[in-house]
GROMACS .gro file of C-alpha atoms in nm:
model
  179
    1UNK     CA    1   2.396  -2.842   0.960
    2UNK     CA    2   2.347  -2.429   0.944
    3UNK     CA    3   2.265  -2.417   0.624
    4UNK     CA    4   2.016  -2.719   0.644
    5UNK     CA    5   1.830  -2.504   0.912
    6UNK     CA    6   1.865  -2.187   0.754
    7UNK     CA    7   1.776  -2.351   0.411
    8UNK     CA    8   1.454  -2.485   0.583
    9UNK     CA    9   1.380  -2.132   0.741
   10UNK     CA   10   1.402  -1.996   0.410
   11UNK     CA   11   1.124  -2.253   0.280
   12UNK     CA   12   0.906  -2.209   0.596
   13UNK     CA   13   0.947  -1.833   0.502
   14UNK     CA   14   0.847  -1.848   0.138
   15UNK     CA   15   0.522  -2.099   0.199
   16UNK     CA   16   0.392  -1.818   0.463
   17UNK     CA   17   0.452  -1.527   0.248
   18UNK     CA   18   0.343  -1.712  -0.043
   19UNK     CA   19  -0.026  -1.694   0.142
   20UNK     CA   20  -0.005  -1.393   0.242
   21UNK     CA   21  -0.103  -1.255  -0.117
   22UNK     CA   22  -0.467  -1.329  -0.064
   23UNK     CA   23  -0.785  -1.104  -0.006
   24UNK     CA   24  -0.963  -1.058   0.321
   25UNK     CA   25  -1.348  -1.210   0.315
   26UNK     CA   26  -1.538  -0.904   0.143
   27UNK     CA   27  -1.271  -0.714  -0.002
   28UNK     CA   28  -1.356  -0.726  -0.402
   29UNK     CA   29  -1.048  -0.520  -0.545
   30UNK     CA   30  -1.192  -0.276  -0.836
   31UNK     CA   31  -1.257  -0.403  -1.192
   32UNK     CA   32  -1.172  -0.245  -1.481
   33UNK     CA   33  -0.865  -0.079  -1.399
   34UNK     CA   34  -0.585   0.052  -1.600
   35UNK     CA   35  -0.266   0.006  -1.448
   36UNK     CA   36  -0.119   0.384  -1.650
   37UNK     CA   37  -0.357   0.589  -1.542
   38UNK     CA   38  -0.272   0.465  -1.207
   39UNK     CA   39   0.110   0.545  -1.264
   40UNK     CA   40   0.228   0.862  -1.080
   41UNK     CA   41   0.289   1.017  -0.758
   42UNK     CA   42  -0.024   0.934  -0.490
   43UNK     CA   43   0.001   1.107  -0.126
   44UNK     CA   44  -0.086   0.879   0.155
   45UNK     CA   45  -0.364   1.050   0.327
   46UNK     CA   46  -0.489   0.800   0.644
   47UNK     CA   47  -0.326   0.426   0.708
   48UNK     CA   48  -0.364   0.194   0.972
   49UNK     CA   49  -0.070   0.154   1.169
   50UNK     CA   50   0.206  -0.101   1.096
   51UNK     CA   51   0.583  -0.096   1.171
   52UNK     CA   52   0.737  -0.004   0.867
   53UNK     CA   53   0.595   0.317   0.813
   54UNK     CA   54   0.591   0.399   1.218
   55UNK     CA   55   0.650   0.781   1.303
   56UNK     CA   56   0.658   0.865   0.895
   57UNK     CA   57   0.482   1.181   0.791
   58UNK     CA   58   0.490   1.340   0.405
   59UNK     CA   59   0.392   0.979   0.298
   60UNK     CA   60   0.412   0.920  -0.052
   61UNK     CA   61   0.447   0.677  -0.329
   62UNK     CA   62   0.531   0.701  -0.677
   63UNK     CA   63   0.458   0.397  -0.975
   64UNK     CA   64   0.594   0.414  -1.281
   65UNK     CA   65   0.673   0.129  -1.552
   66UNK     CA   66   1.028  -0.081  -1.543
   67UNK     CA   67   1.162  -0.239  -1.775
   68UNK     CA   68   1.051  -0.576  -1.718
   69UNK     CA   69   0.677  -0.465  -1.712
   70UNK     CA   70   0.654  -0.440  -1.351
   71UNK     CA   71   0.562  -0.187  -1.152
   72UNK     CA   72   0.788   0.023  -1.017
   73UNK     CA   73   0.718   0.116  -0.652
   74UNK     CA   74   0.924   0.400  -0.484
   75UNK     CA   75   0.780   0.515  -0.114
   76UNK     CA   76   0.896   0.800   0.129
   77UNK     CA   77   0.849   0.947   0.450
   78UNK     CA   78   0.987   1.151   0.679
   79UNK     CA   79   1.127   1.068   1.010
   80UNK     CA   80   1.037   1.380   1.208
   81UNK     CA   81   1.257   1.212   1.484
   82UNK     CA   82   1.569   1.226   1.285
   83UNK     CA   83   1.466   1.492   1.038
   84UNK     CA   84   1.534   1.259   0.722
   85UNK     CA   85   1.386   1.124   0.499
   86UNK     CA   86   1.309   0.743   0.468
   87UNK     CA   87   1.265   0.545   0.100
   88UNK     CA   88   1.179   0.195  -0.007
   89UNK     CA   89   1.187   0.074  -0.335
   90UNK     CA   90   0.955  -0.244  -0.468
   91UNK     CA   91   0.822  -0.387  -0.747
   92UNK     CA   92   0.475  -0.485  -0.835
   93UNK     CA   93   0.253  -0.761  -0.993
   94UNK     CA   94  -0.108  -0.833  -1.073
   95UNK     CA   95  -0.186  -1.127  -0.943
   96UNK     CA   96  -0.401  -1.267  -1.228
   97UNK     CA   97  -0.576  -1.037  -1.429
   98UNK     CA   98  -0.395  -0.681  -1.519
   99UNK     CA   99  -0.757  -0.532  -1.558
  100UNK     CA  100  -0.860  -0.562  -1.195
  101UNK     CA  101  -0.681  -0.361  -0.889
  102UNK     CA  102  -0.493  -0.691  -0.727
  103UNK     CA  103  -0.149  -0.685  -0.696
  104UNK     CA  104   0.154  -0.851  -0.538
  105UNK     CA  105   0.433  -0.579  -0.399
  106UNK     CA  106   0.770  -0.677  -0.325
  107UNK     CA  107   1.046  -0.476  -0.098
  108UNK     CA  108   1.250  -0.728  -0.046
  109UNK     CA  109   1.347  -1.032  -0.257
  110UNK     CA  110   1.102  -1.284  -0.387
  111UNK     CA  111   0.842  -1.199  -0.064
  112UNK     CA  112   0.538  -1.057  -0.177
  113UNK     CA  113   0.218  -0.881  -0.034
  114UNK     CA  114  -0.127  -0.833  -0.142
  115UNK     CA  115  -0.233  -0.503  -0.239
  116UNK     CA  116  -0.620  -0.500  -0.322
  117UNK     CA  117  -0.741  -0.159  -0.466
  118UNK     CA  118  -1.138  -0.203  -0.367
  119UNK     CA  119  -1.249   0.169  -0.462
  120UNK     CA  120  -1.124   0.398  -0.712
  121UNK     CA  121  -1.167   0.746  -0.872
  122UNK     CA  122  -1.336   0.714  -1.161
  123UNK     CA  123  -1.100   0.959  -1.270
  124UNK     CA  124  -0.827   0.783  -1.037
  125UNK     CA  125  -0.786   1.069  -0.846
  126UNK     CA  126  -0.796   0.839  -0.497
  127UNK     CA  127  -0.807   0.501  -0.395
  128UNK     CA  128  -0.851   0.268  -0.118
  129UNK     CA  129  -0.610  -0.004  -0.090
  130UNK     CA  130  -0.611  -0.310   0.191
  131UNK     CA  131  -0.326  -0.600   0.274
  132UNK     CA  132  -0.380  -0.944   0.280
  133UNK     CA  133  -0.646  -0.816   0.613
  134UNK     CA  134  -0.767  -0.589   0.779
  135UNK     CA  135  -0.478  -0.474   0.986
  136UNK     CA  136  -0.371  -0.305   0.656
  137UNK     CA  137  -0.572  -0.027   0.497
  138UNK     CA  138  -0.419   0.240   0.348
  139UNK     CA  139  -0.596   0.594   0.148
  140UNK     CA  140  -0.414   0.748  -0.148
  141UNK     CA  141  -0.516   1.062  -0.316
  142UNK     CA  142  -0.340   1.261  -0.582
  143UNK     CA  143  -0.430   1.558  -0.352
  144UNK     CA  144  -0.219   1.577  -0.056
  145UNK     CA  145  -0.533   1.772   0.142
  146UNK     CA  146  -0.854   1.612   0.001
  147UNK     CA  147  -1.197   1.734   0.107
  148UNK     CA  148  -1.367   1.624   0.450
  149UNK     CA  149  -1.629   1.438   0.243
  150UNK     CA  150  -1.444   1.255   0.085
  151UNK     CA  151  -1.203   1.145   0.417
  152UNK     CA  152  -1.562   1.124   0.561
  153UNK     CA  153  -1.641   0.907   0.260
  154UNK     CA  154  -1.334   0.681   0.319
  155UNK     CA  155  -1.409   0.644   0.692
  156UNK     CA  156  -1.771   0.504   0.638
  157UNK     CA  157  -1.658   0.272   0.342
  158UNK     CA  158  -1.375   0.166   0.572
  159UNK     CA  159  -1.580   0.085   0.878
  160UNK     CA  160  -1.868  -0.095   0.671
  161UNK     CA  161  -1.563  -0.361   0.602
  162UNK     CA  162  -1.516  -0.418   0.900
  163UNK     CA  163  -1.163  -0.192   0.953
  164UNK     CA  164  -1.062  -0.075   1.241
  165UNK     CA  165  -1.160   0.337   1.131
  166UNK     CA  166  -1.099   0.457   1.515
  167UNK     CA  167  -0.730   0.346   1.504
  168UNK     CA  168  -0.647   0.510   1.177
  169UNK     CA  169  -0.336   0.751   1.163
  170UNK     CA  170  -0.433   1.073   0.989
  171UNK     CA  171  -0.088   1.193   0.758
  172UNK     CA  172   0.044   1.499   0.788
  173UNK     CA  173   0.126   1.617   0.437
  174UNK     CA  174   0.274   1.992   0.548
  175UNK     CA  175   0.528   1.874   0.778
  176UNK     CA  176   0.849   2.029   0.726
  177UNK     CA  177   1.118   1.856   0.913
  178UNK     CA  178   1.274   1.712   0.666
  179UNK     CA  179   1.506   1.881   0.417
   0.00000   0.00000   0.00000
């Protein structure tokens, strides 16, 4: 009888997870992209808030190429409280077409969540990336201090989508508690 219910937990699980790799109304994620030149270490510079990167500063993720033609997904943080530093590993991918900035990103087992590039760099130098809505909005730069137009840029682009731009969590990049 336990493993009936956790069985059928499992199921519930996957067919709620399985939508939650979907686009909010209005996001269009970028078109073309090109997955290498998107490869490498990004700084986090402003997210909405969400438990699993709570109290994290130094916010970073790397993507690189495995060997199953994934993407490999490696992101830290540091814990100021504890003075350590905090890593998740993942795996990404596109959800149809590998030319446009829509992804599925895994950190644990077969559960997946959208990740929806909707601007880019022309010369991929940042991006802004939303969830599966808009309690998720994250901006990534390959600078860990970009310019105040450009944060100004992100806020207005943000806020014209309808995110939540006064609740955003500004990272701090210099923060040194962690060895």
């Amino acid at each position: 009888m336990k493993h009936r219910i956790y069985g059928l937990l499992a199921l519930i699980g996957l067919a709620l997870l399985g939508g939650c790799v979907q686009l909010p109304d209005g996001i269009e994620p970028v078109t073309p992209f090109q997955a290498d030149r998107y490869l490498g270490h990004w700084y986090e510079i402003a997210r909405l808030d969400h438990r699993f990167e709570r109290g994290l500063s130094q916010v970073s993720a790397e993507y690189s190429r495995s060997d199953s033609n994934e993407i490999k997904v490696i992101n830290r943080g540091c814990d100021a409280q504890s003075g350590s530093w905090n890593q998740a590993e993942g795996r990404a991918r596109f959800v149809d077409d590998p030319n446009t900035g829509f992804l599925k990103v895994s950190f644990f087992g077969p559960f997946y969540g959208t990740y929806a590039i909707f601007e880019l760099d022309p010369e991929y130098q940042y991006a802004f990336v939303s969830g599966p809505n808009r309690d998720y909005l994250w901006f990534l730069s390959r600078d860990p201090e970009p310019d105040a137009a450009l944060r100004q840029h992100f806020v207005k682009r943000a806020g014209e989508l309808g995110f939540a731009v006064d609740e955003l969590i500004w990272v701090k990049q210099g923060d040194s508690r962690c060895s």
